[in-house]
Coordinates of C-alpha atoms in Angstrom, one line a residue:
X1 CA 115.4 122.0 134.1
X2 CA 116.4 120.2 130.8
X3 CA 114.8 121.4 127.6
X4 CA 113.3 118.5 125.5
X5 CA 114.9 119.0 121.9
X6 CA 112.7 118.8 118.7
X7 CA 114.0 116.5 115.8
X8 CA 114.3 119.0 112.8
X9 CA 113.6 117.7 109.3
X10 CA 113.8 119.0 105.9
X11 CA 110.5 120.8 104.6
X12 CA 108.2 118.1 103.1
X13 CA 110.3 115.4 104.5
X14 CA 107.0 114.1 105.9
X15 CA 103.7 113.4 104.2
X16 CA 102.2 116.4 105.8
X17 CA 103.8 119.6 107.6
X18 CA 107.4 120.9 107.1
X19 CA 108.2 121.4 111.0
X20 CA 110.1 119.1 113.3
X21 CA 109.0 115.7 114.4
X22 CA 107.8 115.3 118.0
X23 CA 110.6 114.1 120.5
X24 CA 108.2 111.2 121.8
X25 CA 107.0 109.9 118.4
X26 CA 107.0 106.3 119.6
X27 CA 104.7 107.1 122.5
X28 CA 102.2 109.3 120.3
X29 CA 102.2 106.4 117.9
X30 CA 101.1 103.9 120.6
X31 CA 98.6 106.0 122.0
X32 CA 97.1 106.6 118.5
X33 CA 96.9 102.8 117.8
X34 CA 95.4 102.1 121.2
X35 CA 92.7 104.8 120.7
X36 CA 92.0 103.2 117.2
X37 CA 91.7 99.9 119.1
X38 CA 89.3 101.1 121.5
X39 CA 87.0 102.8 119.0
X40 CA 87.0 99.4 117.1
X41 CA 86.0 97.5 120.1
X42 CA 83.1 99.9 121.4
X43 CA 81.8 100.8 117.8
X44 CA 77.9 100.1 117.4
X45 CA 77.2 99.6 113.7
X46 CA 73.4 99.3 114.3
X47 CA 73.2 102.7 116.2
X48 CA 75.3 104.5 113.6
X49 CA 73.9 103.0 110.5
X50 CA 70.2 103.1 111.7
X51 CA 69.7 105.4 114.2
X52 CA 72.1 108.3 112.6
X53 CA 72.2 107.2 109.1
X54 CA 68.8 106.2 108.3
X55 CA 67.3 109.1 110.3
X56 CA 69.3 111.7 108.4
X57 CA 68.5 110.1 105.0
X58 CA 64.6 110.0 105.6
X59 CA 64.6 113.4 107.0
X60 CA 66.5 114.9 103.8
X61 CA 64.5 112.9 101.4
X62 CA 61.1 113.0 103.1
X63 CA 60.3 109.1 102.9
X64 CA 61.6 105.9 104.1
X65 CA 65.1 105.7 102.3
X66 CA 65.2 101.9 102.6
X67 CA 61.6 100.9 101.9
X68 CA 61.0 103.2 98.7
X69 CA 62.6 102.1 95.3
X70 CA 64.6 104.7 93.3
X71 CA 62.2 106.0 90.5
X72 CA 64.7 107.0 88.0
X73 CA 68.1 108.6 87.2
X74 CA 67.4 111.9 88.9
X75 CA 65.9 110.6 92.2
X76 CA 68.9 108.1 91.9
X77 CA 71.5 110.9 92.0
X78 CA 69.8 113.0 94.7
X79 CA 69.6 109.7 96.7
X80 CA 73.4 109.2 95.9
X81 CA 74.2 112.4 97.6
X82 CA 71.9 112.2 100.6
X83 CA 72.9 108.6 101.4
X84 CA 76.5 109.6 101.2
X85 CA 76.0 112.5 103.6
X86 CA 73.7 110.3 105.9
X87 CA 76.8 107.8 105.9
X88 CA 79.4 110.4 107.0
X89 CA 79.7 108.7 110.4
X90 CA 79.5 105.1 109.4
X91 CA 82.3 102.7 110.0
X92 CA 83.3 102.7 106.2
X93 CA 83.7 106.4 106.2
X94 CA 85.0 107.3 109.7
X95 CA 88.6 107.2 108.3
X96 CA 87.7 110.3 106.1
X97 CA 88.0 112.4 109.4
X98 CA 91.6 111.5 109.6
X99 CA 92.1 113.9 106.7
X100 CA 91.0 116.9 108.9
X101 CA 94.4 117.3 110.8
X102 CA 96.8 117.1 107.7
X103 CA 94.3 119.7 106.1
X104 CA 94.4 122.1 109.2
X105 CA 98.3 121.2 109.4
X106 CA 98.6 122.3 105.8
X107 CA 97.2 125.8 106.7
X108 CA 99.4 126.4 109.8
X109 CA 101.9 129.2 109.7
X110 CA 100.7 130.8 106.1
X111 CA 97.7 132.4 104.9
X112 CA 96.5 130.1 102.1
X113 CA 93.0 129.3 100.3
X114 CA 91.1 126.7 102.4
X115 CA 89.5 125.5 99.2
X116 CA 92.7 124.7 97.3
X117 CA 93.6 121.6 99.7
X118 CA 89.9 120.5 99.5
X119 CA 90.0 120.8 95.8
X120 CA 93.1 118.1 95.7
X121 CA 91.4 115.9 97.9
X122 CA 88.3 116.1 95.7
X123 CA 90.4 115.6 92.7
X124 CA 91.8 112.2 94.0
X125 CA 88.5 111.1 95.5
X126 CA 86.3 111.7 92.2
X127 CA 89.0 110.2 89.9
X128 CA 88.5 106.8 91.8
X129 CA 84.9 107.1 92.6
X130 CA 83.7 108.1 89.0
X131 CA 86.1 105.3 87.5
X132 CA 84.5 102.7 89.9
X133 CA 81.0 104.0 89.0
X134 CA 81.5 103.6 85.2
X135 CA 82.9 100.0 85.9
X136 CA 79.5 99.3 87.8
X137 CA 77.4 100.5 85.1
X138 CA 79.2 98.4 82.5
X139 CA 79.5 95.3 84.6
X140 CA 76.2 95.4 86.2
X141 CA 75.1 93.1 89.2
X142 CA 77.9 90.6 88.2
X143 CA 80.3 92.7 90.7
X144 CA 81.4 90.7 93.5
X145 CA 79.6 93.3 95.9
X146 CA 76.3 91.6 94.8
X147 CA 77.4 88.2 95.6
X148 CA 76.4 87.2 99.3
X149 CA 76.6 83.4 98.9
X150 CA 78.9 81.7 101.5
X151 CA 81.2 78.9 101.0
X152 CA 84.0 79.3 103.6
X153 CA 82.2 81.6 106.0
X154 CA 82.9 84.6 104.1
X155 CA 80.8 86.0 101.0
X156 CA 82.5 87.6 97.9
X157 CA 81.2 90.8 99.0
X158 CA 82.8 90.6 102.5
X159 CA 86.1 89.5 101.1
X160 CA 85.9 92.4 98.7
X161 CA 85.2 94.7 101.6
X162 CA 88.0 93.1 103.9
X163 CA 90.6 93.8 100.9
X164 CA 89.5 97.5 100.0
X165 CA 89.4 98.7 103.5
X166 CA 92.6 96.6 104.6
X167 CA 94.6 98.1 101.7
X168 CA 93.1 101.7 102.9
X169 CA 93.8 101.1 106.4
X170 CA 97.5 99.8 105.8
X171 CA 98.1 103.2 103.5
X172 CA 96.6 105.3 106.5
X173 CA 99.0 103.5 109.0
X174 CA 102.1 104.0 106.8
X175 CA 101.1 107.7 106.2
X176 CA 100.8 108.2 109.9
X177 CA 104.2 106.6 110.7
X178 CA 105.9 108.8 108.0
X179 CA 104.0 111.9 109.2
X180 CA 105.7 111.0 112.8
X181 CA 109.2 110.3 111.4
X182 CA 109.2 106.9 112.4
X183 CA 109.2 105.7 108.9
X184 CA 111.2 107.5 106.2
X185 CA 109.1 109.0 103.2
X186 CA 109.9 106.5 100.3
X187 CA 108.7 109.3 97.9
X188 CA 110.4 112.3 99.5
X189 CA 111.8 113.6 96.4
X190 CA 108.5 113.4 94.6
X191 CA 106.4 114.8 97.4
X192 CA 108.9 117.8 97.7
X193 CA 108.4 118.5 94.0
X194 CA 104.6 117.9 94.1
X195 CA 103.5 118.9 97.7
X196 CA 99.9 118.3 96.9
X197 CA 100.3 114.7 96.1
X198 CA 99.7 113.4 99.6
X199 CA 96.1 115.3 99.6
X200 CA 95.3 113.4 96.0
X201 CA 96.4 110.3 97.7
X202 CA 94.3 110.9 100.6
X203 CA 91.2 111.7 98.3
X204 CA 92.0 108.5 96.1
X205 CA 91.7 106.5 99.5
X206 CA 88.4 108.2 100.5
X207 CA 87.1 107.5 96.8
X208 CA 88.2 103.8 97.6
X209 CA 85.7 103.5 100.4
X210 CA 83.0 102.7 97.8
X211 CA 84.9 99.8 96.4
X212 CA 84.2 97.7 99.7
X213 CA 81.3 99.6 101.3
X214 CA 78.5 97.5 102.5
X215 CA 76.5 100.3 104.1
X216 CA 72.8 99.2 103.3
X217 CA 71.8 102.7 101.7
X218 CA 74.9 102.7 99.6
X219 CA 73.8 99.1 98.3
X220 CA 70.5 100.5 97.1
X221 CA 72.2 103.2 95.1
X222 CA 74.9 100.8 94.0
X223 CA 72.0 98.2 92.8
X224 CA 70.2 101.2 91.0
X225 CA 73.4 102.2 88.9
X226 CA 74.2 98.5 88.1
X227 CA 70.8 97.9 86.8
X228 CA 70.5 101.1 84.7
X229 CA 73.7 100.2 82.7
X230 CA 74.0 104.0 82.2
X231 CA 77.6 105.1 82.3
X232 CA 76.9 108.7 83.1
X233 CA 74.4 107.9 85.8
X234 CA 76.9 105.6 87.2
X235 CA 79.7 108.1 87.3
X236 CA 77.4 111.0 88.6
X237 CA 75.9 108.6 91.3
X238 CA 79.3 107.5 92.7
X239 CA 80.7 110.8 92.6
X240 CA 77.9 112.4 94.4
X241 CA 78.0 109.6 97.1
X242 CA 81.7 110.4 97.6
X243 CA 81.0 114.1 97.8
X244 CA 78.2 113.6 100.3
X245 CA 80.9 111.6 102.2
X246 CA 83.1 114.5 102.7
X247 CA 80.9 117.3 103.4
X248 CA 80.8 117.1 107.2
X249 CA 84.6 116.6 106.9
X250 CA 84.9 119.6 105.0
X251 CA 82.8 121.6 107.1
X252 CA 84.8 120.9 110.3
X253 CA 88.0 121.8 108.6
X254 CA 86.3 125.1 107.5
X255 CA 85.3 125.7 111.1
X256 CA 88.7 125.0 112.5
X257 CA 90.7 127.2 109.8
X258 CA 88.4 129.9 109.5
X259 CA 85.6 130.3 112.1
X260 CA 88.1 129.9 114.9
X261 CA 90.0 133.3 113.5
X262 CA 93.2 131.3 112.9
X263 CA 93.6 130.3 116.4
X264 CA 94.1 126.7 115.7
X265 CA 96.6 127.5 113.0
X266 CA 98.6 129.8 115.2
X267 CA 98.6 127.0 118.0
X268 CA 100.0 124.6 115.6
X269 CA 102.6 126.8 114.2
X270 CA 103.7 128.2 117.8
X271 CA 105.4 124.5 118.1
X272 CA 105.9 123.2 114.5
X273 CA 106.4 119.5 116.0
X274 CA 102.5 119.9 116.8
X275 CA 101.8 119.6 113.1
X276 CA 103.6 116.2 112.8
X277 CA 102.0 115.0 116.1
X278 CA 98.5 115.9 115.3
X279 CA 98.6 114.6 111.6
X280 CA 100.5 111.5 112.5
X281 CA 98.0 110.8 115.4
X282 CA 94.8 111.3 113.3
X283 CA 96.1 109.1 110.6
X284 CA 97.0 106.3 112.7
X285 CA 93.8 106.3 114.6
X286 CA 92.0 106.3 111.5
X287 CA 94.1 103.4 109.8
X288 CA 94.0 101.4 113.0
X289 CA 90.1 101.6 113.2
X290 CA 89.8 100.8 109.4
X291 CA 92.1 97.9 109.4
X292 CA 90.9 96.3 112.8
X293 CA 87.1 97.0 112.1
X294 CA 87.0 95.7 108.6
X295 CA 89.6 92.8 108.7
X296 CA 90.1 91.5 112.3
X297 CA 86.6 92.4 113.9
X298 CA 84.9 90.8 111.1
X299 CA 87.0 87.5 111.6
X300 CA 85.9 87.9 115.3
X301 CA 82.2 88.3 114.6
X302 CA 82.6 85.1 112.5
X303 CA 84.0 83.2 115.4
X304 CA 87.1 82.6 113.4
X305 CA 89.2 84.5 116.1
X306 CA 88.6 86.1 119.3
X307 CA 88.0 89.9 119.1
X308 CA 86.6 92.0 122.0
X309 CA 83.4 93.7 121.1
X310 CA 80.8 95.9 123.1
X311 CA 77.4 95.4 121.8
X312 CA 75.0 98.0 122.3

């Protein structure tokens, strides 16, 4: 029986992982894109945003998060973290879970600190979210995310969401294709010298979710920071919102790498091509969903194009 050959690569040639690429990389990519498309078609925003998100926020805060005004800076910072945690599974944050596979793959084959890669992701994420929080505090409610007027069917807030998440989705897709070896890493030399750079980029993308996020609880925190015109409050609130967004992702990563006794890492290291396969597939699913949901499905909802959607 013929033995399928794996395609060797130089360490750090892909965005994540140093092992060989899978032999059937095109098939892996196709399956991941189809999975992202199916997830987009069946996604229920009312269920995720209200049933899950609102219930979590109300339970943690002890009051109706949507109906109760934010009473001050301290209450606002707590609200920021809780609403970020409550929004972990919303459509504007689901791509963050695409970082779990690269993080686990980074741990395969070697004993490394699990906190260090999380730190690099946090560094990229907080740089973007803090900077955006400062901008919001300075500009106030003149930000496009407050403008819901419609002249061509799309409000400025919708356009900003489409641009922000469209860019994030495209970068996720490109990273996934590079991770599978379908595209060449254009920054191969840089990532070889700075292996943490892809994790910082991943964090920056997660921080970028706030630039286009329309999640109702986020908008409440957003307006509070904009109306206060307090730069420190804006920076802290947006930082805590982002931290809340990745708590579940970080816990899942720690479970897979530590609570399993290293079984996941050993499974990945047994056939190094698995690292590229799992990493690339996760990034492509997240990228496909983000791009289709926030750009193509929005146009479908407005009746501009047709896009299959299951309403529930």
